[in-house]
Amino acid sequence: MLSGKRGLVVGIANEASIAAGCARAFAGAGAKLAATYLNEKALPYVKPVTDAFGCELLLPCDVRIPGQLDAVFERIGAQWGGLDFLLHAIAFAPAADLHGRVVDCSAEGFALAMDVSCHSFLRMARLAEPLMPNGGCLLTVTFYGSERVVAHYNLMGPVKAALESAVRYTAAELGAKGIRAHAISPGPIKTRAASGIAHFDELLAAEAAATPERQLVDIDDVGALAAFLVSDAARRVTGTIIPVDSGQHLMA
Ligand code: NAD
């Protein structure tokens, strides 16, 4: 389904990452992949994951460090001459701001969470645009705490709402070039980022009991949807926020 396509995966921390499930699905469908790691400390956890699917390029990328994201796209341009899709699966908020009330969050914490979790998607879209002369697909990952108040999701709620809006504007602005954009919205999955959300185990237990399918989703479920979205089969589908949550978004 993806043979001949070249993709960039940003957000693998370890084998439990949503980005790892997506990378596995992309590679399994025949895509050629580049991936990033946050820093040298993260590399020993990322490399075994990327080695397992034969990643061609593994590059450092902390989106807060000026120039690092640009360097990733420069290297891809030099090595591949183009890019067909990317996955942005990163988020961050300072613990002090994440664990308090949204109304109390600091301006600095809010700005940092928005920069890493939302504006970085727009920067990736801008850098990908010249590498996608024949179109492409940009994916990010959101959560239904953007629309509804989910206990303990706090600051990430407004940040994900902004990310979803950024996806819609990106899809509208780049659509004429054949560049599509989506946010996948998975139900809760136990990952390192999720462990930063207070009482996450309670959210998982409640979700498992209440979803129409009575099932939690896993990273391979997200990967299967991601592989479809970046494929030509989804060529007329853009600008959506797509739940993969066993039907939880239907419930009051
Ligand atoms: P994860 O901890 O495996 O991945 C988060 C990634 O963000 C890590 O690879 C980390 O290195 C990266 N990151 C953080 N700050 C960064 C920076 N400054 N520069 C570059 N990368 C940075 O957790 P995950 O759950 O796989 O998270 C991936 C995405 O999925 C996030 O956007 C998260 O909000 C979203 N999401 C997660 C869930 C869930 O329940 N786990 C549900 C819905 C959406």
Short mmCIF file of C-alpha atoms and ligand atoms in Angstrom, two decimals:
data_model
loop_
_atom_site.label_atom_id
_atom_site.label_comp_id
_atom_site.label_asym_id
_atom_site.label_seq_id
_atom_site.Cartn_x
_atom_site.Cartn_y
_atom_site.Cartn_z
CA MET A 1 0.00 0.00 0.00
CA LEU A 2 2.90 2.40 0.72
CA SER A 3 5.64 0.99 -1.48
CA GLY A 4 7.61 3.80 -3.13
CA LYS A 5 6.56 6.29 -0.43
CA ARG A 6 9.01 8.08 1.87
CA GLY A 7 7.90 9.07 5.35
CA LEU A 8 9.24 10.93 8.39
CA VAL A 9 8.22 9.78 11.88
CA VAL A 10 8.74 12.21 14.77
CA GLY A 11 7.85 11.07 18.29
CA ILE A 12 9.35 7.64 18.98
CA ALA A 13 10.48 7.58 22.62
CA ASN A 14 10.43 3.80 23.01
CA GLU A 15 8.62 0.68 21.78
CA ALA A 16 5.38 1.77 23.53
CA SER A 17 5.15 5.09 21.66
CA ILE A 18 2.20 5.75 19.35
CA ALA A 19 4.82 6.78 16.76
CA ALA A 20 6.41 3.31 17.08
CA GLY A 21 3.11 1.61 16.24
CA CYS A 22 2.65 3.93 13.28
CA ALA A 23 6.22 3.42 12.05
CA ARG A 24 5.71 -0.36 12.22
CA ALA A 25 2.55 -0.05 10.13
CA PHE A 26 4.18 2.29 7.58
CA ALA A 27 7.19 0.00 7.20
CA GLY A 28 4.96 -3.08 7.04
CA ALA A 29 3.07 -1.46 4.16
CA GLY A 30 6.35 -0.91 2.28
CA ALA A 31 7.27 2.71 3.07
CA LYS A 32 10.85 3.92 3.36
CA LEU A 33 11.26 5.76 6.68
CA ALA A 34 13.27 8.43 8.45
CA ALA A 35 12.82 8.94 12.18
CA THR A 36 14.07 11.26 14.90
CA TYR A 37 15.18 10.94 18.52
CA LEU A 38 14.95 13.67 21.13
CA ASN A 39 18.58 13.61 22.36
CA GLU A 40 21.51 11.32 23.17
CA LYS A 41 19.79 10.13 26.36
CA ALA A 42 16.78 8.99 24.34
CA LEU A 43 18.79 7.31 21.56
CA PRO A 44 19.32 3.89 23.28
CA TYR A 45 15.52 3.55 23.63
CA VAL A 46 14.72 4.74 20.11
CA LYS A 47 17.37 2.90 18.08
CA PRO A 48 16.20 -0.68 18.82
CA VAL A 49 12.71 0.37 17.67
CA THR A 50 13.89 1.98 14.43
CA ASP A 51 16.40 -0.85 13.76
CA ALA A 52 13.50 -3.30 13.87
CA PHE A 53 11.85 -1.70 10.81
CA GLY A 54 15.01 -0.80 8.91
CA CYS A 55 14.87 2.98 9.21
CA GLU A 56 17.10 4.67 6.59
CA LEU A 57 17.73 7.91 8.50
CA LEU A 58 17.77 8.45 12.27
CA LEU A 59 18.34 12.08 13.16
CA PRO A 60 18.34 14.15 16.37
CA CYS A 61 15.42 16.51 16.80
CA ASP A 62 14.36 18.53 19.80
CA VAL A 63 11.91 21.04 18.31
CA ARG A 64 12.92 23.56 20.99
CA ILE A 65 16.50 23.71 19.69
CA PRO A 66 16.73 26.30 16.90
CA GLY A 67 17.79 24.73 13.60
CA GLN A 68 17.36 21.05 14.53
CA LEU A 69 14.03 20.56 12.81
CA ASP A 70 15.28 22.45 9.73
CA ALA A 71 18.33 20.15 9.65
CA VAL A 72 16.07 17.07 9.56
CA PHE A 73 14.24 18.33 6.46
CA GLU A 74 17.50 19.46 4.81
CA ARG A 75 18.94 15.97 5.27
CA ILE A 76 15.80 14.33 3.89
CA GLY A 77 15.86 16.66 0.90
CA ALA A 78 19.53 15.86 0.27
CA GLN A 79 19.13 12.10 0.70
CA TRP A 80 15.71 11.42 -0.83
CA GLY A 81 14.97 14.56 -2.86
CA GLY A 82 11.42 14.60 -1.51
CA LEU A 83 8.99 13.36 1.11
CA ASP A 84 5.53 11.77 0.80
CA PHE A 85 4.22 11.87 4.37
CA LEU A 86 5.11 12.73 7.94
CA LEU A 87 3.82 11.87 11.38
CA HIS A 88 4.04 14.46 14.16
CA ALA A 89 3.45 12.54 17.40
CA ILE A 90 4.97 14.79 20.06
CA ALA A 91 3.63 16.73 22.99
CA PHE A 92 5.00 18.36 26.10
CA ALA A 93 3.78 20.51 28.98
CA PRO A 94 5.73 21.43 32.12
CA ALA A 95 4.50 19.25 35.02
CA ALA A 96 3.67 22.20 37.29
CA ASP A 97 1.35 23.66 34.65
CA LEU A 98 -0.07 20.30 33.53
CA HIS A 99 -1.02 19.25 37.05
CA GLY A 100 -2.78 22.44 38.07
CA ARG A 101 -6.02 24.08 36.97
CA VAL A 102 -6.01 25.43 33.42
CA VAL A 103 -6.96 28.87 34.74
CA ASP A 104 -3.80 28.89 36.86
CA CYS A 105 -1.28 27.85 34.18
CA SER A 106 1.68 30.15 33.65
CA ALA A 107 2.16 32.11 30.44
CA GLU A 108 5.56 30.42 30.03
CA GLY A 109 4.15 26.91 30.53
CA PHE A 110 1.28 27.58 28.16
CA ALA A 111 3.62 28.98 25.50
CA LEU A 112 6.06 26.05 25.83
CA ALA A 113 3.27 23.46 25.59
CA MET A 114 1.87 25.23 22.52
CA ASP A 115 5.28 25.52 20.89
CA VAL A 116 6.27 21.85 21.28
CA SER A 117 2.83 20.28 20.85
CA CYS A 118 1.18 22.56 18.26
CA HIS A 119 3.37 25.14 16.54
CA SER A 120 5.95 22.45 15.74
CA PHE A 121 3.29 20.81 13.53
CA LEU A 122 2.96 24.02 11.53
CA ARG A 123 6.73 24.29 11.24
CA MET A 124 6.89 20.71 9.97
CA ALA A 125 4.15 21.46 7.43
CA ARG A 126 6.07 24.50 6.18
CA LEU A 127 9.34 22.55 5.88
CA ALA A 128 7.63 19.59 4.21
CA GLU A 129 5.79 21.71 1.60
CA PRO A 130 8.75 22.18 -0.81
CA LEU A 131 9.59 18.47 -0.49
CA MET A 132 6.08 17.48 -1.58
CA PRO A 133 5.75 18.87 -5.14
CA ASN A 134 3.40 16.03 -6.07
CA GLY A 135 1.37 16.17 -2.87
CA GLY A 136 1.68 14.36 0.41
CA CYS A 137 0.11 13.81 3.80
CA LEU A 138 0.77 15.36 7.22
CA LEU A 139 -0.48 13.53 10.33
CA THR A 140 -0.58 14.55 13.96
CA VAL A 141 -2.07 12.99 17.09
CA THR A 142 -4.71 14.57 19.30
CA PHE A 143 -7.08 13.54 22.13
CA TYR A 144 -10.77 14.12 22.86
CA GLY A 145 -9.78 16.23 25.89
CA SER A 146 -9.63 18.98 23.24
CA GLU A 147 -13.43 19.02 22.90
CA ARG A 148 -14.66 17.82 26.29
CA VAL A 149 -13.33 18.35 29.76
CA VAL A 150 -11.46 15.17 30.69
CA ALA A 151 -10.38 15.08 34.34
CA HIS A 152 -6.62 15.72 34.74
CA TYR A 153 -6.02 16.44 31.03
CA ASN A 154 -5.91 20.12 31.98
CA LEU A 155 -3.60 22.35 29.92
CA MET A 156 -3.31 19.78 27.12
CA GLY A 157 -7.02 20.31 26.36
CA PRO A 158 -6.64 23.85 24.95
CA VAL A 159 -3.33 22.87 23.33
CA LYS A 160 -4.92 19.94 21.46
CA ALA A 161 -7.87 22.16 20.46
CA ALA A 162 -5.35 24.54 18.84
CA LEU A 163 -3.58 21.61 17.18
CA GLU A 164 -6.85 20.39 15.65
CA SER A 165 -7.61 23.85 14.32
CA ALA A 166 -4.06 24.07 12.94
CA VAL A 167 -4.74 20.83 11.03
CA ARG A 168 -7.90 22.29 9.44
CA TYR A 169 -6.13 25.47 8.31
CA THR A 170 -3.13 23.49 7.05
CA ALA A 171 -5.41 21.20 5.02
CA ALA A 172 -7.19 24.22 3.51
CA GLU A 173 -4.00 26.14 2.76
CA LEU A 174 -2.03 23.24 1.26
CA GLY A 175 -4.92 21.37 -0.35
CA ALA A 176 -4.38 22.88 -3.79
CA LYS A 177 -0.88 21.38 -3.77
CA GLY A 178 -2.30 17.95 -3.02
CA ILE A 179 -0.95 18.05 0.54
CA ARG A 180 -3.46 16.60 2.98
CA ALA A 181 -3.53 16.94 6.79
CA HIS A 182 -5.24 14.96 9.56
CA ALA A 183 -5.24 14.59 13.30
CA ILE A 184 -5.75 11.05 14.57
CA SER A 185 -7.52 11.01 17.93
CA PRO A 186 -6.79 7.77 19.81
CA GLY A 187 -8.38 6.69 23.05
CA PRO A 188 -6.00 6.54 26.03
CA ILE A 189 -2.91 4.33 25.63
CA LYS A 190 -0.28 3.69 28.30
CA THR A 191 2.84 5.49 27.02
CA ARG A 192 5.53 7.60 28.61
CA ALA A 193 3.75 10.87 27.79
CA ALA A 194 0.52 9.45 29.21
CA SER A 195 2.27 8.72 32.51
CA GLY A 196 2.57 12.50 32.94
CA ILE A 197 -1.25 12.77 33.18
CA ALA A 198 -2.40 12.32 36.79
CA HIS A 199 -4.66 9.31 37.51
CA PHE A 200 -4.14 7.98 33.97
CA ASP A 201 -4.80 4.38 35.10
CA GLU A 202 -8.28 5.43 36.26
CA LEU A 203 -8.94 6.94 32.83
CA LEU A 204 -7.84 3.69 31.17
CA ALA A 205 -10.06 1.57 33.42
CA ALA A 206 -13.08 3.83 32.89
CA GLU A 207 -12.51 3.83 29.13
CA ALA A 208 -12.20 0.03 28.94
CA ALA A 209 -15.52 -0.35 30.75
CA ALA A 210 -17.46 2.35 28.89
CA THR A 211 -16.51 2.29 25.20
CA PRO A 212 -19.09 0.82 22.82
CA GLU A 213 -16.56 -1.83 21.80
CA ARG A 214 -15.51 -2.44 25.46
CA GLN A 215 -11.90 -2.45 24.26
CA LEU A 216 -8.92 -0.19 24.71
CA VAL A 217 -7.05 0.78 21.57
CA ASP A 218 -3.36 0.00 21.13
CA ILE A 219 -0.57 1.53 19.08
CA ASP A 220 -1.10 -0.96 16.25
CA ASP A 221 -4.74 0.19 15.92
CA VAL A 222 -3.45 3.74 15.51
CA GLY A 223 -0.79 2.55 13.06
CA ALA A 224 -3.35 0.81 10.86
CA LEU A 225 -5.39 4.01 10.54
CA ALA A 226 -2.26 6.12 9.98
CA ALA A 227 -1.07 3.83 7.16
CA PHE A 228 -4.44 4.12 5.45
CA LEU A 229 -4.53 7.92 5.77
CA VAL A 230 -1.10 8.42 4.18
CA SER A 231 -1.89 5.99 1.36
CA ASP A 232 -3.31 6.92 -2.03
CA ALA A 233 -6.52 5.14 -1.03
CA ALA A 234 -7.27 8.20 1.16
CA ARG A 235 -6.31 10.74 -1.53
CA ARG A 236 -9.60 12.67 -1.34
CA VAL A 237 -9.73 12.67 2.45
CA THR A 238 -8.27 15.70 4.21
CA GLY A 239 -8.69 18.04 7.16
CA THR A 240 -10.28 15.53 9.50
CA ILE A 241 -9.98 14.74 13.19
CA ILE A 242 -10.39 10.97 13.14
CA PRO A 243 -11.13 9.04 16.33
CA VAL A 244 -9.68 5.57 16.84
CA ASP A 245 -11.19 5.01 20.26
CA SER A 246 -13.50 1.97 20.14
CA GLY A 247 -16.42 4.40 19.73
CA GLN A 248 -15.88 6.42 22.91
CA HIS A 249 -16.46 9.73 21.08
CA LEU A 250 -20.11 8.71 20.60
CA MET A 251 -20.86 8.61 24.28
CA ALA A 252 -22.37 11.47 26.34
P1 NAD B 1 5.46 9.13 24.02
O1 NAD B 1 6.03 9.60 25.33
O2 NAD B 1 5.85 7.77 23.58
O3 NAD B 1 5.80 10.15 22.85
C1 NAD B 1 5.87 11.54 23.06
C2 NAD B 1 7.04 12.02 22.22
O4 NAD B 1 7.14 13.45 22.27
C3 NAD B 1 8.38 11.46 22.68
O5 NAD B 1 9.01 10.77 21.63
C4 NAD B 1 9.16 12.71 23.05
O6 NAD B 1 10.55 12.60 22.77
C5 NAD B 1 8.51 13.73 22.12
N1 NAD B 1 8.85 15.10 22.50
C6 NAD B 1 8.55 15.75 23.65
N2 NAD B 1 9.13 16.98 23.63
C7 NAD B 1 9.78 17.09 22.42
C8 NAD B 1 10.56 18.11 21.82
N3 NAD B 1 10.83 19.26 22.44
N4 NAD B 1 11.07 17.88 20.58
C9 NAD B 1 10.83 16.71 19.93
N5 NAD B 1 10.10 15.71 20.47
C10 NAD B 1 9.59 15.90 21.71
O7 NAD B 1 3.88 9.27 24.17
P2 NAD B 1 2.68 9.08 23.13
O8 NAD B 1 1.48 8.85 23.97
O9 NAD B 1 3.05 8.12 22.07
O10 NAD B 1 2.53 10.54 22.52
C11 NAD B 1 2.49 10.80 21.13
C12 NAD B 1 1.37 11.78 20.82
O11 NAD B 1 0.12 11.12 21.02
C13 NAD B 1 1.33 13.02 21.69
O12 NAD B 1 0.97 14.14 20.90
C14 NAD B 1 0.19 12.73 22.66
O13 NAD B 1 -0.41 13.90 23.17
C15 NAD B 1 -0.74 11.99 21.73
N6 NAD B 1 -1.80 11.19 22.35
C16 NAD B 1 -1.51 10.26 23.27
C17 NAD B 1 -2.53 9.50 23.82
C18 NAD B 1 -2.24 8.47 24.88
O14 NAD B 1 -3.16 8.08 25.58
N7 NAD B 1 -1.02 8.00 25.01
C19 NAD B 1 -3.85 9.69 23.42
C20 NAD B 1 -4.13 10.65 22.46
C21 NAD B 1 -3.09 11.40 21.93
#
